[in-house]
């Protein structure tokens, strides 16, 4: 279920003084339909209102579930899953010392930031559901971190800048060679060092268009002006394309094109 769609019909995270989960989600059928990360945003805001000396106890999962007597067992399971998601992703952390050993939890830095700016929760939950291993190793760490911060423009720019730099290095070009023209030279169907002369000419031409179009569409605009990206799904698709292009270059570096320039 899409997080943004769900949050459109639930109270916004971070609002007070809602102190029970049932005040936020009156219908138990809606609650059990939520994925753990979707329920977690509502649970985090509820826990904020129940803090005692900056802490909340793990037994609150049972207390919150008790407000749904007709489906208490499955509601408690759903709340526990959401709690574990918050804990695993460091929105909440065991309190220090004896308090933590006795089941008390405190807000982590990520949880505090998400309560102050609820959109950060959406950004992080989207990134957490995105498999980092799908990203090329050259960009995975920085791009995933930018996605988690909700800095989608930075994630996309870094991904396609890495494509440009990798193509430049693989083709043996000077640092002054940039952008669309670099892509067209590197993958020139007749003499580009990254063009595979064993491929049919239409395929070589299409690959040159693919690289040039990707750099022209996704890297160049962000280099020349401020570009606003707000859709995490769109940003993820873009950085996946950058990863795909990087893997193409990797393959060309491993297997020099027959008949191509050295």
CSV table of C-alpha atoms in Angstrom, one decimal:
chain,number,residue,atom,x,y,z
A,1,UNK,CA,0.0,0.0,0.0
A,2,UNK,CA,1.4,3.4,-0.9
A,3,UNK,CA,2.5,5.4,2.1
A,4,UNK,CA,1.3,8.8,0.7
A,5,UNK,CA,-2.1,7.4,-0.1
A,6,UNK,CA,-2.5,6.0,3.4
A,7,UNK,CA,-1.4,9.1,5.1
A,8,UNK,CA,-4.0,11.0,3.1
A,9,UNK,CA,-6.7,9.3,5.1
A,10,UNK,CA,-5.0,9.2,8.5
A,11,UNK,CA,-4.0,12.0,10.9
A,12,UNK,CA,-0.7,13.5,9.9
A,13,UNK,CA,2.3,12.3,11.8
A,14,UNK,CA,3.6,14.7,14.4
A,15,UNK,CA,0.3,16.2,15.5
A,16,UNK,CA,-0.6,16.5,19.2
A,17,UNK,CA,-2.4,15.8,21.5
A,18,UNK,CA,-3.4,12.4,20.0
A,19,UNK,CA,-2.3,10.0,22.7
A,20,UNK,CA,-3.7,6.7,21.5
A,21,UNK,CA,-3.3,4.9,18.2
A,22,UNK,CA,-7.0,4.4,18.0
A,23,UNK,CA,-7.5,8.1,17.9
A,24,UNK,CA,-5.3,8.2,14.8
A,25,UNK,CA,-6.6,5.0,13.2
A,26,UNK,CA,-10.2,4.3,14.5
A,27,UNK,CA,-10.8,1.4,12.1
A,28,UNK,CA,-8.9,-1.8,13.0
A,29,UNK,CA,-9.3,-3.1,9.4
A,30,UNK,CA,-7.3,-0.1,8.2
A,31,UNK,CA,-4.6,-0.6,10.8
A,32,UNK,CA,-4.0,-4.3,10.0
A,33,UNK,CA,-3.9,-3.4,6.3
A,34,UNK,CA,-0.9,-1.2,6.8
A,35,UNK,CA,2.7,-2.3,6.1
A,36,UNK,CA,5.0,-2.0,9.1
A,37,UNK,CA,6.7,1.2,7.7
A,38,UNK,CA,3.3,2.8,7.1
A,39,UNK,CA,2.0,2.1,10.6
A,40,UNK,CA,5.4,3.1,12.1
A,41,UNK,CA,4.9,6.8,11.2
A,42,UNK,CA,1.6,6.9,13.1
A,43,UNK,CA,3.0,4.8,16.0
A,44,UNK,CA,6.1,7.1,16.3
A,45,UNK,CA,3.8,10.2,16.6
A,46,UNK,CA,1.7,8.4,19.2
A,47,UNK,CA,4.7,7.4,21.2
A,48,UNK,CA,5.9,11.0,21.3
A,49,UNK,CA,2.8,12.0,23.3
A,50,UNK,CA,3.4,9.1,25.8
A,51,UNK,CA,7.0,9.9,26.7
A,52,UNK,CA,7.9,9.8,30.4
A,53,UNK,CA,11.1,11.7,31.1
A,54,UNK,CA,11.9,11.3,27.4
A,55,UNK,CA,11.2,7.6,27.4
A,56,UNK,CA,8.5,5.1,26.4
A,57,UNK,CA,8.2,1.5,27.4
A,58,UNK,CA,7.9,-1.4,25.0
A,59,UNK,CA,4.8,-2.6,26.9
A,60,UNK,CA,3.0,0.3,25.2
A,61,UNK,CA,2.5,-2.1,22.3
A,62,UNK,CA,0.1,-4.1,24.4
A,63,UNK,CA,-1.6,-1.0,25.9
A,64,UNK,CA,-2.2,0.5,22.5
A,65,UNK,CA,-3.6,-2.8,21.2
A,66,UNK,CA,-6.0,-3.0,24.1
A,67,UNK,CA,-8.0,-0.1,22.6
A,68,UNK,CA,-9.1,-2.6,19.8
A,69,UNK,CA,-10.6,-5.4,22.0
A,70,UNK,CA,-12.3,-7.1,19.1
A,71,UNK,CA,-9.1,-7.7,17.2
A,72,UNK,CA,-6.5,-7.2,19.9
A,73,UNK,CA,-4.2,-10.1,19.0
A,74,UNK,CA,-3.7,-9.2,15.4
A,75,UNK,CA,-3.6,-5.5,16.2
A,76,UNK,CA,-0.8,-6.1,18.8
A,77,UNK,CA,1.1,-8.1,16.2
A,78,UNK,CA,0.9,-5.2,13.7
A,79,UNK,CA,1.9,-2.7,16.3
A,80,UNK,CA,4.9,-4.9,17.4
A,81,UNK,CA,6.0,-5.1,13.7
A,82,UNK,CA,5.9,-1.3,13.4
A,83,UNK,CA,7.7,-0.9,16.7
A,84,UNK,CA,10.4,-3.3,15.5
A,85,UNK,CA,10.7,-1.3,12.2
A,86,UNK,CA,11.2,1.9,14.2
A,87,UNK,CA,13.8,0.1,16.4
A,88,UNK,CA,15.7,-1.5,13.5
A,89,UNK,CA,15.9,1.8,11.6
A,90,UNK,CA,17.0,3.7,14.7
A,91,UNK,CA,14.0,6.0,15.1
A,92,UNK,CA,13.8,4.6,18.6
A,93,UNK,CA,16.7,3.2,20.7
A,94,UNK,CA,17.0,1.4,24.0
A,95,UNK,CA,17.5,4.0,26.7
A,96,UNK,CA,20.8,4.1,28.4
A,97,UNK,CA,21.8,2.1,31.5
A,98,UNK,CA,19.3,0.3,33.7
A,99,UNK,CA,16.3,1.9,32.0
A,100,UNK,CA,17.2,0.3,28.6
A,101,UNK,CA,17.7,-3.1,30.3
A,102,UNK,CA,14.2,-2.7,31.8
A,103,UNK,CA,12.5,-2.1,28.4
A,104,UNK,CA,12.5,1.7,28.1
A,105,UNK,CA,13.2,3.4,24.8
A,106,UNK,CA,14.2,6.9,23.8
A,107,UNK,CA,13.9,8.7,20.5
A,108,UNK,CA,16.9,8.5,18.2
A,109,UNK,CA,18.2,11.4,16.2
A,110,UNK,CA,16.3,10.1,13.2
A,111,UNK,CA,13.1,9.8,15.1
A,112,UNK,CA,13.4,13.4,16.5
A,113,UNK,CA,14.1,14.7,13.0
A,114,UNK,CA,11.1,12.8,11.6
A,115,UNK,CA,8.7,14.2,14.2
A,116,UNK,CA,10.0,17.8,13.5
A,117,UNK,CA,9.7,17.3,9.7
A,118,UNK,CA,7.3,14.4,8.9
A,119,UNK,CA,8.3,14.4,5.2
A,120,UNK,CA,11.6,13.0,6.3
A,121,UNK,CA,9.9,9.9,7.6
A,122,UNK,CA,8.4,9.3,4.1
A,123,UNK,CA,11.8,9.9,2.5
A,124,UNK,CA,13.5,7.4,4.8
A,125,UNK,CA,10.8,4.7,4.6
A,126,UNK,CA,10.9,4.9,0.8
A,127,UNK,CA,14.7,4.6,0.8
A,128,UNK,CA,14.6,1.7,3.4
A,129,UNK,CA,12.3,-0.2,1.1
A,130,UNK,CA,14.7,0.3,-1.8
A,131,UNK,CA,17.3,-2.4,-2.2
A,132,UNK,CA,20.6,-0.7,-2.0
A,133,UNK,CA,22.3,-3.7,-3.6
A,134,UNK,CA,20.5,-2.8,-6.8
A,135,UNK,CA,22.7,0.3,-7.1
A,136,UNK,CA,26.1,0.2,-8.7
A,137,UNK,CA,28.8,0.0,-6.0
A,138,UNK,CA,30.4,3.3,-7.3
A,139,UNK,CA,27.3,5.3,-6.3
A,140,UNK,CA,25.5,3.1,-3.8
A,141,UNK,CA,26.5,4.7,-0.5
A,142,UNK,CA,26.1,8.4,-1.4
A,143,UNK,CA,23.0,8.0,-3.6
A,144,UNK,CA,21.2,5.8,-1.0
A,145,UNK,CA,22.0,8.3,1.7
A,146,UNK,CA,20.7,11.2,-0.4
A,147,UNK,CA,17.5,9.2,-1.1
A,148,UNK,CA,17.1,8.6,2.7
A,149,UNK,CA,17.5,12.4,3.4
A,150,UNK,CA,14.9,13.2,0.7
A,151,UNK,CA,17.6,15.0,-1.3
A,152,UNK,CA,16.4,13.4,-4.6
A,153,UNK,CA,18.1,16.0,-6.9
A,154,UNK,CA,21.5,15.3,-5.3
A,155,UNK,CA,21.0,11.6,-5.6
A,156,UNK,CA,20.2,11.8,-9.3
A,157,UNK,CA,23.0,14.3,-10.0
A,158,UNK,CA,25.6,12.2,-8.3
A,159,UNK,CA,24.5,9.1,-10.1
A,160,UNK,CA,24.8,10.6,-13.6
A,161,UNK,CA,27.9,12.6,-12.8
A,162,UNK,CA,29.4,9.2,-11.9
A,163,UNK,CA,28.3,7.9,-15.4
A,164,UNK,CA,30.0,10.9,-17.0
A,165,UNK,CA,33.3,10.4,-15.1
A,166,UNK,CA,33.3,6.6,-15.7
A,167,UNK,CA,32.8,7.1,-19.4
A,168,UNK,CA,35.5,9.7,-19.6
A,169,UNK,CA,38.0,7.5,-17.8
A,170,UNK,CA,37.1,4.3,-19.7
A,171,UNK,CA,37.4,6.2,-23.0
A,172,UNK,CA,40.7,7.9,-22.1
A,173,UNK,CA,39.3,11.4,-22.5
A,174,UNK,CA,40.6,14.6,-20.9
A,175,UNK,CA,38.7,16.2,-18.0
A,176,UNK,CA,37.6,18.9,-20.3
A,177,UNK,CA,35.4,16.4,-22.2
A,178,UNK,CA,32.0,16.5,-20.7
A,179,UNK,CA,28.3,16.0,-21.2
A,180,UNK,CA,26.4,14.9,-24.3
A,181,UNK,CA,29.3,15.4,-26.6
A,182,UNK,CA,31.5,13.1,-24.5
A,183,UNK,CA,28.8,10.4,-24.7
A,184,UNK,CA,28.5,10.7,-28.4
A,185,UNK,CA,32.2,10.5,-29.0
A,186,UNK,CA,32.7,7.6,-26.6
A,187,UNK,CA,29.9,5.6,-28.1
A,188,UNK,CA,30.3,6.8,-31.7
A,189,UNK,CA,29.0,3.8,-33.8
A,190,UNK,CA,32.0,4.0,-36.2
A,191,UNK,CA,35.0,4.8,-34.0
A,192,UNK,CA,33.9,5.2,-30.4
A,193,UNK,CA,36.2,3.4,-27.9
A,194,UNK,CA,33.2,2.1,-26.0
A,195,UNK,CA,31.2,1.0,-29.1
A,196,UNK,CA,31.2,-2.7,-29.7
A,197,UNK,CA,31.8,-3.2,-33.4
A,198,UNK,CA,30.4,-6.7,-33.2
A,199,UNK,CA,27.0,-5.3,-32.5
A,200,UNK,CA,24.7,-4.3,-35.4
A,201,UNK,CA,25.0,-0.6,-36.4
A,202,UNK,CA,21.5,0.3,-35.3
A,203,UNK,CA,22.2,-1.1,-31.8
A,204,UNK,CA,25.5,0.9,-31.6
A,205,UNK,CA,23.6,4.0,-32.6
A,206,UNK,CA,20.9,3.4,-30.1
A,207,UNK,CA,23.4,2.9,-27.3
A,208,UNK,CA,25.0,6.3,-28.1
A,209,UNK,CA,21.6,7.9,-28.1
A,210,UNK,CA,20.8,6.2,-24.7
A,211,UNK,CA,23.9,7.6,-23.0
A,212,UNK,CA,23.7,11.0,-24.6
A,213,UNK,CA,20.0,11.3,-23.8
A,214,UNK,CA,20.4,10.2,-20.2
A,215,UNK,CA,23.2,12.7,-19.5
A,216,UNK,CA,21.4,15.5,-21.3
A,217,UNK,CA,18.1,14.8,-19.5
A,218,UNK,CA,19.2,14.0,-16.0
A,219,UNK,CA,22.7,15.3,-15.4
A,220,UNK,CA,23.1,18.5,-17.4
A,221,UNK,CA,19.9,20.3,-16.2
A,222,UNK,CA,21.0,19.9,-12.6
A,223,UNK,CA,24.5,21.2,-13.4
A,224,UNK,CA,23.2,24.4,-14.9
A,225,UNK,CA,20.2,25.2,-12.7
A,226,UNK,CA,18.3,24.3,-9.6
A,227,UNK,CA,16.1,21.3,-10.3
A,228,UNK,CA,13.4,20.3,-7.8
A,229,UNK,CA,12.6,16.6,-7.4
A,230,UNK,CA,9.8,15.6,-5.0
A,231,UNK,CA,8.8,12.1,-6.1
A,232,UNK,CA,11.0,9.4,-4.4
A,233,UNK,CA,9.8,6.8,-6.9
A,234,UNK,CA,10.9,8.9,-9.8
A,235,UNK,CA,14.3,9.5,-8.2
A,236,UNK,CA,14.8,5.8,-7.6
A,237,UNK,CA,14.0,5.0,-11.2
A,238,UNK,CA,16.5,7.6,-12.4
A,239,UNK,CA,19.4,6.3,-10.2
A,240,UNK,CA,18.6,2.8,-11.3
A,241,UNK,CA,19.1,4.0,-14.9
A,242,UNK,CA,22.5,5.5,-13.9
A,243,UNK,CA,23.5,2.2,-12.3
A,244,UNK,CA,22.5,0.3,-15.5
A,245,UNK,CA,24.6,2.7,-17.6
A,246,UNK,CA,27.6,2.2,-15.2
A,247,UNK,CA,27.3,-1.6,-15.6
A,248,UNK,CA,27.3,-1.2,-19.4
A,249,UNK,CA,30.6,0.7,-19.1
A,250,UNK,CA,32.0,-1.9,-16.7
A,251,UNK,CA,31.3,-4.6,-19.3
A,252,UNK,CA,32.9,-2.6,-22.1
A,253,UNK,CA,36.0,-2.1,-19.9
A,254,UNK,CA,36.3,-5.8,-19.3
A,255,UNK,CA,35.8,-6.7,-22.9
A,256,UNK,CA,37.4,-4.2,-25.3
A,257,UNK,CA,35.3,-3.7,-28.3
A,258,UNK,CA,36.6,-5.6,-31.4
A,259,UNK,CA,37.7,-3.1,-34.0
A,260,UNK,CA,37.2,-0.1,-31.7
A,261,UNK,CA,39.8,2.4,-30.8
A,262,UNK,CA,42.3,1.5,-28.1
